[in-house]
Short mmCIF file of C-alpha atoms in Angstrom, two decimals:
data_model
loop_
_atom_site.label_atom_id
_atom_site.label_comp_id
_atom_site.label_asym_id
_atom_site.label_seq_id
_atom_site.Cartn_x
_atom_site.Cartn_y
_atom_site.Cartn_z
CA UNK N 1 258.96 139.42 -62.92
CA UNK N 2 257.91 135.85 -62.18
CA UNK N 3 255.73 135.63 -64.54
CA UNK N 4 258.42 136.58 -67.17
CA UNK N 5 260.90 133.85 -65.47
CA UNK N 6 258.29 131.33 -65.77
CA UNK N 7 257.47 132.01 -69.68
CA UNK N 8 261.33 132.05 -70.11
CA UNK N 9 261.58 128.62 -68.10
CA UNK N 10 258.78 126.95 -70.57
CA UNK N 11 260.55 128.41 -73.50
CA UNK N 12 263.57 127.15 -72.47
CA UNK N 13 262.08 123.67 -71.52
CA UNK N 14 260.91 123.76 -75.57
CA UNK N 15 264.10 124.30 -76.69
CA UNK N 16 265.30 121.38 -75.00
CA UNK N 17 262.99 119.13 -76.18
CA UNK N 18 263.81 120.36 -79.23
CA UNK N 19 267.21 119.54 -79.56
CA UNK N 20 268.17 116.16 -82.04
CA UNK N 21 268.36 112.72 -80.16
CA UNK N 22 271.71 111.17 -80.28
CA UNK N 23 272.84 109.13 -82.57
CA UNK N 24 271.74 106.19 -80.84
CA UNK N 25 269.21 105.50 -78.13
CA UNK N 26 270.92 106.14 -75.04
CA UNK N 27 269.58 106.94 -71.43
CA UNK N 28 270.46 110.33 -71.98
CA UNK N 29 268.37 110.97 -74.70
CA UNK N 30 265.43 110.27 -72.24
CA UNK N 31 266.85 112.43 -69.93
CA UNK N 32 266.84 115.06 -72.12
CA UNK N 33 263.43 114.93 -73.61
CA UNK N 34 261.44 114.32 -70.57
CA UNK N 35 263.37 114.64 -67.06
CA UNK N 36 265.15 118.09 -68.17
CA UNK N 37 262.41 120.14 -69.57
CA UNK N 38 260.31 119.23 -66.64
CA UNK N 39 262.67 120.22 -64.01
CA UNK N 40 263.16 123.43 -66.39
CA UNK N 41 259.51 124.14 -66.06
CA UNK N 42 259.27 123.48 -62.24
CA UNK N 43 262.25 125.27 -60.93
CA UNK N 44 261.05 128.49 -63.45
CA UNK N 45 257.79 128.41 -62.72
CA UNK N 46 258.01 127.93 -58.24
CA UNK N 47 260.76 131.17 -58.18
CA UNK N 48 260.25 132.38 -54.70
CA UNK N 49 262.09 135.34 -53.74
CA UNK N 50 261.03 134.86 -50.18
CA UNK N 51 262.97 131.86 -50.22
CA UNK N 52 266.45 133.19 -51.32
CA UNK N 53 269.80 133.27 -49.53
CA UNK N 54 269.43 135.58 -46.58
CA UNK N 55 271.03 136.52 -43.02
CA UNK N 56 268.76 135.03 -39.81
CA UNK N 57 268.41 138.05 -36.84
CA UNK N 58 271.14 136.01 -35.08
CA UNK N 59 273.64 136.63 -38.17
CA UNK N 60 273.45 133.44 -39.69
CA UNK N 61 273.84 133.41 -42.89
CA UNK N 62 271.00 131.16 -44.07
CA UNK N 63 271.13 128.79 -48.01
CA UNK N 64 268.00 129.58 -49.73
CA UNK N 65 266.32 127.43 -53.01
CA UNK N 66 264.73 130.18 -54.73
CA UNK N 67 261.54 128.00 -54.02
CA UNK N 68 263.12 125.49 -56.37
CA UNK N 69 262.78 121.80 -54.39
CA UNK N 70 266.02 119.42 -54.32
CA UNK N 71 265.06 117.01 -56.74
CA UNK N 72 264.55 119.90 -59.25
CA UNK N 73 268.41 120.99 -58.12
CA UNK N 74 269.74 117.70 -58.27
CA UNK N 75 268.25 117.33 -61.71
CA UNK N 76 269.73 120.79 -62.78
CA UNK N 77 273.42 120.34 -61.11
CA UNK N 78 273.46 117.16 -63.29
CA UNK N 79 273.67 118.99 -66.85
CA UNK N 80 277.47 119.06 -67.46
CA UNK N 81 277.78 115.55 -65.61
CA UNK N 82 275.40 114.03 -68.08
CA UNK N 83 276.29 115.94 -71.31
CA UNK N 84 280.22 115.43 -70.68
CA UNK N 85 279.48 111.86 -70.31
CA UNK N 86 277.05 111.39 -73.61
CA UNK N 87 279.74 112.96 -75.51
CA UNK N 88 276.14 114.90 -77.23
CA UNK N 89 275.54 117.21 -78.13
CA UNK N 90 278.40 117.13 -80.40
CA UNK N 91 281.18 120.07 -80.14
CA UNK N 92 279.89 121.87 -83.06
CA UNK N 93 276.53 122.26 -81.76
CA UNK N 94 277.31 123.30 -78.54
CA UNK N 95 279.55 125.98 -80.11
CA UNK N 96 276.22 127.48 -82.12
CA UNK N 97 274.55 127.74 -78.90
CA UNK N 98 274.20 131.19 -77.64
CA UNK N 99 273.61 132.35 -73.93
CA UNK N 100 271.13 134.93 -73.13
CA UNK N 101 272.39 137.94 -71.37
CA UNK N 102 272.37 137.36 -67.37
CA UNK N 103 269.18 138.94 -65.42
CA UNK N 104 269.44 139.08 -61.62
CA UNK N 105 266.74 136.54 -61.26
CA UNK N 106 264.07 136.79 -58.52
CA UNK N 107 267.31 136.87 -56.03
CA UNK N 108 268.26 140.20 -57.60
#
């Protein structure tokens, strides 16, 4: 199952560096076609389910990464931020996109 959520991660990382630049050269742009993919790739490819939201013996309810490192989910919780702010892709792109159905991850 890892293995499969790491080939989807580098496929996914393709697609994004697939996409059309903007318009113009804009930070974003950059963003997209080297800082994205990679964190793609790394948070994909480190899955840990050993590292998931669990309960401690004492009850505590304990935040897990998923193995994925902060940076990675800074990078990641960015998306919309950046995107809404780039005003790109434009709205009739984003409306061709198509989400995959959901899988229950490495998490389950």
């Amino acid at each position: 199952m890892l293995a499969a959520a790491a080939a989807a991660g580098r496929r996914a990382a393709a697609w994004v560096r697939s996409l059309p630049a903007p318009p113009l050269p804009v930070p974003v742009g950059d963003w997209l076609a080297v800082e994205l993919p990679a964190a793609i790739t790394a948070a994909m490819s480190g899955l840990d389910p050993e590292e998931c939201d669990h309960m401690a013996p004492d009850g505590r309810v304990v935040d897990g990464t998923g193995g994925v490192d902060a940076a990675t989910i800074s990078t990641l919780a960015a998306v919309p931020v950046v995107l809404a702010e780039a005003g790109w892709p434009r709205t009739s792109m984003r409306r061709s996109w198509r989400s995959p159905p959901p899988s229950p991850g490495p998490c389950g």
